[in-house]
CSV table of C-alpha atoms in Angstrom, one decimal:
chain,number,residue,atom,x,y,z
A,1,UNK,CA,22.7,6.8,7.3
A,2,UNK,CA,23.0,5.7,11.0
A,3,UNK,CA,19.9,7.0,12.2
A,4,UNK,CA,16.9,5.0,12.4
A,5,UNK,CA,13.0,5.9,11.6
A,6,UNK,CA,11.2,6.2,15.5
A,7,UNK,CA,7.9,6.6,13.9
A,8,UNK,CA,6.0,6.7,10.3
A,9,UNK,CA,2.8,8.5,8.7
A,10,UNK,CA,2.0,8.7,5.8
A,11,UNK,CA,0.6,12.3,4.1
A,12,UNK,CA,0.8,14.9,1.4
A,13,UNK,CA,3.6,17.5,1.8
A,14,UNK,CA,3.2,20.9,1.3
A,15,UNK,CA,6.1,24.0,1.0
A,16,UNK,CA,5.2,27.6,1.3
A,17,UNK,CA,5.8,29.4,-1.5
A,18,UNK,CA,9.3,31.4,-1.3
A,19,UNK,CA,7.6,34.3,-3.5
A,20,UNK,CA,4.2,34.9,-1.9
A,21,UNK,CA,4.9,33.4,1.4
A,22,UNK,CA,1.2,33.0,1.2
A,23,UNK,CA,0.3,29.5,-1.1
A,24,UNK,CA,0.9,26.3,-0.6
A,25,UNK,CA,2.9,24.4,-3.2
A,26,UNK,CA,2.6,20.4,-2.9
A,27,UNK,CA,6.0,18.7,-3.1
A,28,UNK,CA,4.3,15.4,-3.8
A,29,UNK,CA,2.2,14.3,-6.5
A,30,UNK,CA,0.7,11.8,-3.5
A,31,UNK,CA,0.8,10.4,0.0
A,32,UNK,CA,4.5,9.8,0.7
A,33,UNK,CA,5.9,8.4,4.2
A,34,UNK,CA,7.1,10.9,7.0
A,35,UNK,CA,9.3,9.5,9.6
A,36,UNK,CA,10.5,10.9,12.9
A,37,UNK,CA,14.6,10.0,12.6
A,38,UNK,CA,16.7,10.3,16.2
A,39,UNK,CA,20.9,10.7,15.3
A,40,UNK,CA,22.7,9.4,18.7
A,41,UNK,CA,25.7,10.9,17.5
A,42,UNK,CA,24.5,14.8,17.5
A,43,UNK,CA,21.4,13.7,19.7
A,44,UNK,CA,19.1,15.7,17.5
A,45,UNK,CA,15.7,14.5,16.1
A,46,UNK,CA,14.7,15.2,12.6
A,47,UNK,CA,11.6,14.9,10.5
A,48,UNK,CA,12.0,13.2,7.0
A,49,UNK,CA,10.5,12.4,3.8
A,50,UNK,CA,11.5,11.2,0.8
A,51,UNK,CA,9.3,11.0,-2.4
A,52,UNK,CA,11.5,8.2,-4.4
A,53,UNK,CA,15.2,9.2,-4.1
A,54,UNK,CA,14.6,12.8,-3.4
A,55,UNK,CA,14.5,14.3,-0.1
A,56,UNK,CA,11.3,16.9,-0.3
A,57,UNK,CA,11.5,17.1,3.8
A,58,UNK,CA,14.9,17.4,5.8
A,59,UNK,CA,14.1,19.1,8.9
A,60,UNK,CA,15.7,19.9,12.0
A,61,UNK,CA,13.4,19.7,15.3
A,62,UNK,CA,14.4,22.8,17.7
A,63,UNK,CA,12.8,23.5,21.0
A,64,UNK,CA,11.5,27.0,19.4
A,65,UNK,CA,9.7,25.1,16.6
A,66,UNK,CA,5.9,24.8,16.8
A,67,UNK,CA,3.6,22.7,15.0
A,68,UNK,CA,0.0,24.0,14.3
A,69,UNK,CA,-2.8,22.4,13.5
A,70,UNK,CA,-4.8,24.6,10.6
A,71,UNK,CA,-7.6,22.2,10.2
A,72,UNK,CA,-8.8,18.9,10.8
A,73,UNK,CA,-6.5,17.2,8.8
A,74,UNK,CA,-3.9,19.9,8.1
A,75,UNK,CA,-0.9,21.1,9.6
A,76,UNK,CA,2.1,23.1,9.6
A,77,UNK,CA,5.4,23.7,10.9
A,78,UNK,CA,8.1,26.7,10.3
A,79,UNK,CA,11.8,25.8,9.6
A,80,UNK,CA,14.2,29.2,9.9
A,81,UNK,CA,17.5,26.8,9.1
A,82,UNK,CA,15.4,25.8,5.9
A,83,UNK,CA,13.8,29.3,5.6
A,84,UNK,CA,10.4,27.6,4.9
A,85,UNK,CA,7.3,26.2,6.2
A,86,UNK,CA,6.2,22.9,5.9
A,87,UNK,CA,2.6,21.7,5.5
A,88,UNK,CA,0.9,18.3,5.7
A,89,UNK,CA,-2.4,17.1,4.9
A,90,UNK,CA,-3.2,13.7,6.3
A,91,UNK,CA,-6.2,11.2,5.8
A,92,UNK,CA,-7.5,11.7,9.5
A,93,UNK,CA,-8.3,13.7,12.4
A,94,UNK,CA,-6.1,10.5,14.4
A,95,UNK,CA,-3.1,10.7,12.2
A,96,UNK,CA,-3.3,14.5,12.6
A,97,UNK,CA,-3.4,14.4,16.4
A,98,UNK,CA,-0.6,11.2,16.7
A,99,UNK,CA,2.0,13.4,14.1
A,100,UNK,CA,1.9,16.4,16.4
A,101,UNK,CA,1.6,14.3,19.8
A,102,UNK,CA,5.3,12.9,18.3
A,103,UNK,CA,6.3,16.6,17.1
A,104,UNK,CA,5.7,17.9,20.8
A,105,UNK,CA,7.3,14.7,22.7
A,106,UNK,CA,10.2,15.3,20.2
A,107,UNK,CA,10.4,19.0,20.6
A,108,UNK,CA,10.3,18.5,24.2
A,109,UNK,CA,13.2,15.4,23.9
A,110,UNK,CA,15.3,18.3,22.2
A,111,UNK,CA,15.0,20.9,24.8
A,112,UNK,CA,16.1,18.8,27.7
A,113,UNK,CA,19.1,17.3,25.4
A,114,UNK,CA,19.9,21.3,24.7
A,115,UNK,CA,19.7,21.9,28.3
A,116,UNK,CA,22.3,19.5,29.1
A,117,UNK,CA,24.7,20.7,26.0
A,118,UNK,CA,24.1,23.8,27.7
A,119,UNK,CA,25.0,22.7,31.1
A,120,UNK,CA,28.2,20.8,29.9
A,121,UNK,CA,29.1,24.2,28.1
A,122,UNK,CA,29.0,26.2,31.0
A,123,UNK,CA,30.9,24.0,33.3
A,124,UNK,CA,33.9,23.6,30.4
A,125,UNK,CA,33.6,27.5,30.0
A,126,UNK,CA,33.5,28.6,34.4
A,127,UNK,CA,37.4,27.9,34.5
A,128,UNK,CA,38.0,30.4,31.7
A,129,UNK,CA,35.5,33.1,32.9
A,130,UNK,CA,36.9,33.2,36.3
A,131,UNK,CA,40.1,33.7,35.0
A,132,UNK,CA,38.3,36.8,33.5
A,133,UNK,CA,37.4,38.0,36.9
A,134,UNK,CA,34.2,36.7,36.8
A,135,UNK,CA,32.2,39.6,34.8
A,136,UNK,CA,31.9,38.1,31.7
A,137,UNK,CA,28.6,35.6,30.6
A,138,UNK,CA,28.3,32.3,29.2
A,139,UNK,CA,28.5,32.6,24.8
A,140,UNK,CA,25.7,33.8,23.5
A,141,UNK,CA,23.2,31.4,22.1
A,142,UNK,CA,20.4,32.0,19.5
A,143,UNK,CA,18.2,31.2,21.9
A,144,UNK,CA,19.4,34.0,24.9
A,145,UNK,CA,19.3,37.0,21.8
A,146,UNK,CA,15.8,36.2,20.9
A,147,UNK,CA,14.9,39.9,22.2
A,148,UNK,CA,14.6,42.9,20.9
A,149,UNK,CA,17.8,44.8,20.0
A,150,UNK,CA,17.5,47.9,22.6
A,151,UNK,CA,16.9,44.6,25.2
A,152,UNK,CA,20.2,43.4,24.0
A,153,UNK,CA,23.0,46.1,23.4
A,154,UNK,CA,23.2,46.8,26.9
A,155,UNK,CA,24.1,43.3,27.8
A,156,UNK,CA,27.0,42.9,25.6
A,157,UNK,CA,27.8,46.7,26.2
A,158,UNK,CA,28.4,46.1,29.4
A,159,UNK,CA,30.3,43.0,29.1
A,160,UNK,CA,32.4,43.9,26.2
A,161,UNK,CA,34.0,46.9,28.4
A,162,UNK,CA,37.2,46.2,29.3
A,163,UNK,CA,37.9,46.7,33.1
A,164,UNK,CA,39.8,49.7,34.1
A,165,UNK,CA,43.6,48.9,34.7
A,166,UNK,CA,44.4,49.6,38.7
A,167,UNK,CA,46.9,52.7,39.0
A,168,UNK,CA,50.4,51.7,40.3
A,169,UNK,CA,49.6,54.0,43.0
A,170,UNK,CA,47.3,51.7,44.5
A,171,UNK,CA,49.8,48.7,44.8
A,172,UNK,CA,53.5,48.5,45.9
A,173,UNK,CA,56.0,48.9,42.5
A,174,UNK,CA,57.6,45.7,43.2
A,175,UNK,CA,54.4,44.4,42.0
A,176,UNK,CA,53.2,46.8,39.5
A,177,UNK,CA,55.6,44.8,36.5
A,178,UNK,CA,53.0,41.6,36.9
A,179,UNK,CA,50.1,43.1,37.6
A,180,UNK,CA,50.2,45.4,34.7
A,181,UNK,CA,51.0,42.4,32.7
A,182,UNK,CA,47.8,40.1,34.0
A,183,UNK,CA,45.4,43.0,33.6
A,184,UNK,CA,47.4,43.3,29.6
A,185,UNK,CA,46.3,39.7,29.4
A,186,UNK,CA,43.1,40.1,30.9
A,187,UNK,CA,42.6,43.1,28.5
A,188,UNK,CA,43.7,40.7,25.5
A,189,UNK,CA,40.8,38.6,26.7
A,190,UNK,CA,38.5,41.1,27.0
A,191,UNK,CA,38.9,42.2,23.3
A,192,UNK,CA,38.5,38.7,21.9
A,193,UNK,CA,35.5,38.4,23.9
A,194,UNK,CA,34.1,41.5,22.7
A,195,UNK,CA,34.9,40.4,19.4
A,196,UNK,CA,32.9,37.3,19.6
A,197,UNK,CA,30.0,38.9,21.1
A,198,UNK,CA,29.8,41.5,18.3
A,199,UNK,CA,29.7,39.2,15.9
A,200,UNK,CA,26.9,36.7,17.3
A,201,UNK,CA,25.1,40.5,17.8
A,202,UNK,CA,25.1,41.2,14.0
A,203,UNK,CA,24.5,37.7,13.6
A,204,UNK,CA,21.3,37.7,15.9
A,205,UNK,CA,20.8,41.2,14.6
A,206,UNK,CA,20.3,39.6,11.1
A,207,UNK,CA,18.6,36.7,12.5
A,208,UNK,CA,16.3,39.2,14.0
A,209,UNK,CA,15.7,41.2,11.5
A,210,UNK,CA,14.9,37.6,9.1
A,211,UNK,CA,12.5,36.4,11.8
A,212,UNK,CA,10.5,39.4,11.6
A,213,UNK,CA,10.1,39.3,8.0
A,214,UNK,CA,9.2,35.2,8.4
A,215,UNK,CA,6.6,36.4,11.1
A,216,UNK,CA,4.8,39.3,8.9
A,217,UNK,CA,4.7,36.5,6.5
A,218,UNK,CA,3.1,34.0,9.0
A,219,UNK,CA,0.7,36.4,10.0
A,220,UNK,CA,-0.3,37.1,6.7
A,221,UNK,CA,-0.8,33.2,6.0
A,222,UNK,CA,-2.5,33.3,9.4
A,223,UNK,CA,-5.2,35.7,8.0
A,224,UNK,CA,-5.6,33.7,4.7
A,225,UNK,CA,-6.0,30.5,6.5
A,226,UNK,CA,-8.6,32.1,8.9
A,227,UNK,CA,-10.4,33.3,6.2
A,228,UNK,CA,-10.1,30.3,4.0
A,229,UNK,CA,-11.1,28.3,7.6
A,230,UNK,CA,-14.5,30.5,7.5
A,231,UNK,CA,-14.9,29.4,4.1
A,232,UNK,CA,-14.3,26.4,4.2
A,233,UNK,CA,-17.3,26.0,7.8
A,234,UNK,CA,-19.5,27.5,5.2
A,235,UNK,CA,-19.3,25.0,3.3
A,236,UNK,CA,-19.2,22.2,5.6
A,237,UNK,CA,-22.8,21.3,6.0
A,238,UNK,CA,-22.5,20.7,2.0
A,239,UNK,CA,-19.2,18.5,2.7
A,240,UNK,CA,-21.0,16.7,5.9
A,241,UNK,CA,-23.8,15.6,2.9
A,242,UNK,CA,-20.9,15.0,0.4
A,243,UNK,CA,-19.5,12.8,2.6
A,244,UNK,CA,-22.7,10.9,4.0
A,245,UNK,CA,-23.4,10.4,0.2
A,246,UNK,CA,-19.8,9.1,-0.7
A,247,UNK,CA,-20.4,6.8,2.7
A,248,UNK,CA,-23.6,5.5,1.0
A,249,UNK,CA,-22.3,5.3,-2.6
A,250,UNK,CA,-19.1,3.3,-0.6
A,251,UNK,CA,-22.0,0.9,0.9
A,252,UNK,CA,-23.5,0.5,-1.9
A,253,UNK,CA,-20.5,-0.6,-4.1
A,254,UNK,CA,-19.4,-2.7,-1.5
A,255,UNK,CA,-22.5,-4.5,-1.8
A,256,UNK,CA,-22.4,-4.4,-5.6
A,257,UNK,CA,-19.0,-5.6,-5.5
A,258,UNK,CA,-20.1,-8.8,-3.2
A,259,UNK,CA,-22.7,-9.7,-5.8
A,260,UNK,CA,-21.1,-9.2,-8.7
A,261,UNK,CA,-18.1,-11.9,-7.0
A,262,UNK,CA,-21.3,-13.8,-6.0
A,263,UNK,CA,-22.3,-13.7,-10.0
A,264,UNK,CA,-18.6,-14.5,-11.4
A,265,UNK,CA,-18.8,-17.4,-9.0
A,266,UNK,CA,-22.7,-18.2,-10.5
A,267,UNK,CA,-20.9,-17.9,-13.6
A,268,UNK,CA,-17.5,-20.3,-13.0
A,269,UNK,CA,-20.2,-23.2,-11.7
A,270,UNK,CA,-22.4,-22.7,-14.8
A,271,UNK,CA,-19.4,-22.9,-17.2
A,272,UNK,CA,-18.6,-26.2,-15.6
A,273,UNK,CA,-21.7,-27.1,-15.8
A,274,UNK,CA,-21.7,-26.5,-19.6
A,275,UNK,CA,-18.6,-28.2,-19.9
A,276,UNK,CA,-19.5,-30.9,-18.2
A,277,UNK,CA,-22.9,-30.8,-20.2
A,278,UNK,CA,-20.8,-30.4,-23.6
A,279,UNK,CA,-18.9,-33.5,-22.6
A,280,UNK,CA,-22.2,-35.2,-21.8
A,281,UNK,CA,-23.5,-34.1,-25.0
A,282,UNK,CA,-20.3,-35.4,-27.3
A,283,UNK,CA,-20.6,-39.2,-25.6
A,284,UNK,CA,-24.2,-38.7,-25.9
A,285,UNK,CA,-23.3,-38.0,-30.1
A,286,UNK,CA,-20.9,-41.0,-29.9
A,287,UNK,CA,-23.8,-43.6,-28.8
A,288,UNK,CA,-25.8,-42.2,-30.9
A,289,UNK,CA,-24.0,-42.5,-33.6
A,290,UNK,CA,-23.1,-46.4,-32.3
A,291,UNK,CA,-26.5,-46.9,-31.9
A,292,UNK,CA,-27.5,-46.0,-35.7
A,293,UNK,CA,-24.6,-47.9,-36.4
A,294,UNK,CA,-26.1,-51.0,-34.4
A,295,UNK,CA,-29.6,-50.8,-36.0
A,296,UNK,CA,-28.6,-50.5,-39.6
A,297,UNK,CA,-26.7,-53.7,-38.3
A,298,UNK,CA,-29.5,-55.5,-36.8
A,299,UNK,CA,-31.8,-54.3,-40.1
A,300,UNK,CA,-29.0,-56.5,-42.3
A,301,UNK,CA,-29.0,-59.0,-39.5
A,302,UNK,CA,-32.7,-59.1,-39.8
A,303,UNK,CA,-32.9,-58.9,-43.5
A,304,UNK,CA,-30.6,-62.0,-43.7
A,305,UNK,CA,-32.5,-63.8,-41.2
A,306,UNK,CA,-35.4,-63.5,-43.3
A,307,UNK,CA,-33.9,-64.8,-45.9
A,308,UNK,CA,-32.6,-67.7,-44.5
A,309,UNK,CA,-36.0,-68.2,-42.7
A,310,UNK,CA,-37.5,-68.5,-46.5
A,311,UNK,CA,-34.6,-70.6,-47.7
A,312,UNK,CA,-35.2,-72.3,-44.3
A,313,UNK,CA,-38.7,-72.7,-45.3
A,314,UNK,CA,-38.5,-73.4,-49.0
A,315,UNK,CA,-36.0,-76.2,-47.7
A,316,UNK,CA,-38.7,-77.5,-45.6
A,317,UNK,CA,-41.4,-77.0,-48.3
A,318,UNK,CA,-38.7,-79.2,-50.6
A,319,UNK,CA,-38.2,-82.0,-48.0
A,320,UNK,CA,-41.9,-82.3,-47.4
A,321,UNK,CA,-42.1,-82.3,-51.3
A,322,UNK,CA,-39.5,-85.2,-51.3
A,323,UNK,CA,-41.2,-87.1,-48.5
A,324,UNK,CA,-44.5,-87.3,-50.5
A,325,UNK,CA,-42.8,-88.3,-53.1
A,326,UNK,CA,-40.8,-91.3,-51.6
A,327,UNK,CA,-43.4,-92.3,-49.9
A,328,UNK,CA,-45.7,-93.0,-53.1
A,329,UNK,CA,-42.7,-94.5,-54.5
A,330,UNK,CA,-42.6,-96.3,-51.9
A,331,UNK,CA,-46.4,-97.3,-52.4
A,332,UNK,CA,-45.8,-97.9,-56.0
A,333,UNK,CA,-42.9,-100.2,-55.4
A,334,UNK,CA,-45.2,-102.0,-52.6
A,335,UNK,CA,-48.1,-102.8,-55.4
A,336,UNK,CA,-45.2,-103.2,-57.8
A,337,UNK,CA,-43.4,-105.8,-55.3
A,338,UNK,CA,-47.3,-107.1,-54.9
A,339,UNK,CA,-48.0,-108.2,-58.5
A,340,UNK,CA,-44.7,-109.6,-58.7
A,341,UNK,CA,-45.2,-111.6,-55.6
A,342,UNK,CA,-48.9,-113.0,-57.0
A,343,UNK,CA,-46.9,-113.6,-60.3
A,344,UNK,CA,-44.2,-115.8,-58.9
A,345,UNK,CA,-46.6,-117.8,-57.1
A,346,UNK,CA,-48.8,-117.9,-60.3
A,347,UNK,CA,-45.6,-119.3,-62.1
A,348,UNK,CA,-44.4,-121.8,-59.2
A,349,UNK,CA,-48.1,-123.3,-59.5
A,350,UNK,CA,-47.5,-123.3,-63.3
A,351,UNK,CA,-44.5,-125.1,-63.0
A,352,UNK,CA,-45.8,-127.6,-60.0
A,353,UNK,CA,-48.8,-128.2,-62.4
A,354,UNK,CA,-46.4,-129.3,-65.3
């Protein structure tokens, strides 16, 4: 598709129903995006929407159209080429107002572009009217039959009578052959003419006669939607307190919201905190479990050292033991040595005597 979105929304779409003509029927189960689409080839604008591949809005904007606001947040839109009306419910006052700003700026883009369609029609069409002596009108347009039909049939009466052929009479004979054979031409054209404009009457006739029934129908929907409009002001003050009390309720579970990410953060730290404390905890085992480990150690250590202090000491005790002992051995031997001295002297006087 060559054309390009000029501007989005987004909003529920509504159709009137084709039996009642007096409900709404959503064509979307939610808020779905309607565009504004301009086609530079048939300079048209078009409104848009599509609710995954299917197109639930494919509309034509005309300068007849007009878009109404219903409500606050709700409005509508009649489509004869569809031969339906379209309704949207939006999510603001603001998107409300900006949608049918664009509609009207749109609506007014397509007169103007009309206008000059119109224009260039009319000066490709002045050669061949001229031709037809100048009595007969520009092609009739939709938007020139939008009367009444008693406004009408004397318009195309009058130009779909033929002209009355001059008498020859009234001219020399020499020229009475061509003359009678450019009003025969002229008569030719006439007739197709005539043709042409009965058709677009029983065309407009039926377009009429359609428009009528679609504007009984709008009228009707007019009435329900005043009613419904009184209904629903009644019930406003209740919708004003609603709405301050789902503002609150908002507030407030904004707030709880806040605290409760303030908690799950509270929370993350304190896991880490236990993770770290867990860790702290298993080296804290570890030593523990070293330090046990060391004492019953240092208990054998100390055990053994006791023992060796006795051996140490029982050594001690024995060398002490051994000292005493030499030492009156060594008294003993001294006396001993003594006597034995006193002896050998006895004997040497002995033998010096002798």
């Amino acid at each position: 598709m060559g054309e390009q979105p000029i501007f989005s929304t987004r909003a529920h779409v509504f159709q009137i129903d084709p039996n009642t003509k007096k409900n709404w029927v959503p064509t979307s189960k939610h808020a779905v995006t309607v565009s504004y689409f301009y086609d530079s080839t048939r300079n048209v604008y078009r409104i848009i929407s599509l609710d995954g591949s299917k197109a639930i809005i494919n509309s034509t904007i005309t300068p007849n159209m007009t878009f109404t606001k219903t409500s606050q947040k709700f409005g509508q839109w009649a489509d004869s080429r569809a031969n339906t009306v379209y309704g949207l419910g939006f999510s603001s006052e603001h998107h409300l107002s900006k949608f049918a700003e664009k509609f009207q700026e749109f609506k007014e883009a397509a007169r103007l572009a009309k206008e000059k369609s119109q224009e260039k029609m009319e000066l490709t069409s002045t050669p061949s009217q001229e031709s037809a002596g100048g009595d007969l009108q520009s092609p009739l347009t939709p938007e020139s039959i939008n009367g009444t039909d008693d406004e009408r049939t004397p318009d195309v009466t009058q130009n779909s009578e033929p002209r009355p052929e001059p008498t020859q009479n009234a001219l020399p004979f020499t020229h009475s052959a061509a003359i009678s054979k450019h009003w025969e031409a002229e008569l030719a054209t006439l007739k197709g003419n005539n043709a042409k404009l009965t058709a677009a009457l029983l065309e407009s006739t039926a377009n009429v006669k359609q428009w009528k029934q679609q504007l009984a129908a709008y009228q009707e929907e007019a009435e329900r939607l005043h009613k419904r409009v009184t209904e629903l002001e009644c019930v406003s003050s209740q919708a004003n307190a609603v709405h301050t009390h789902k503002t609150e309720l908002n507030q407030t579970i904004q707030e709880l919201e806040e605290t409760l990410k303030v908690k799950e953060e509270e929370i993350e730290r304190l896991k880490q905190e236990i993770d770290n404390a867990r860790e702290l905890q298993e080296q804290r085992d570890s030593l523990t479990q070293k330090l046990q480990e060391v004492e019953i150690r240092n208990k054998d250590l100390e055990g053994q050292l006791s023992d060796l202090e006795q051996r140490l000491e029982k050594s001690q005790n024995e060398q002490e033991a051994f000292r005493n002992n030499l030492k009156t051995l060594l008294e003993i031997l001294d006396g001993k040595i003594f006597e034995l001295t006193e002896l050998r002297d006895n004997l040497a006087k002995l033998l010096e005597c002798s």
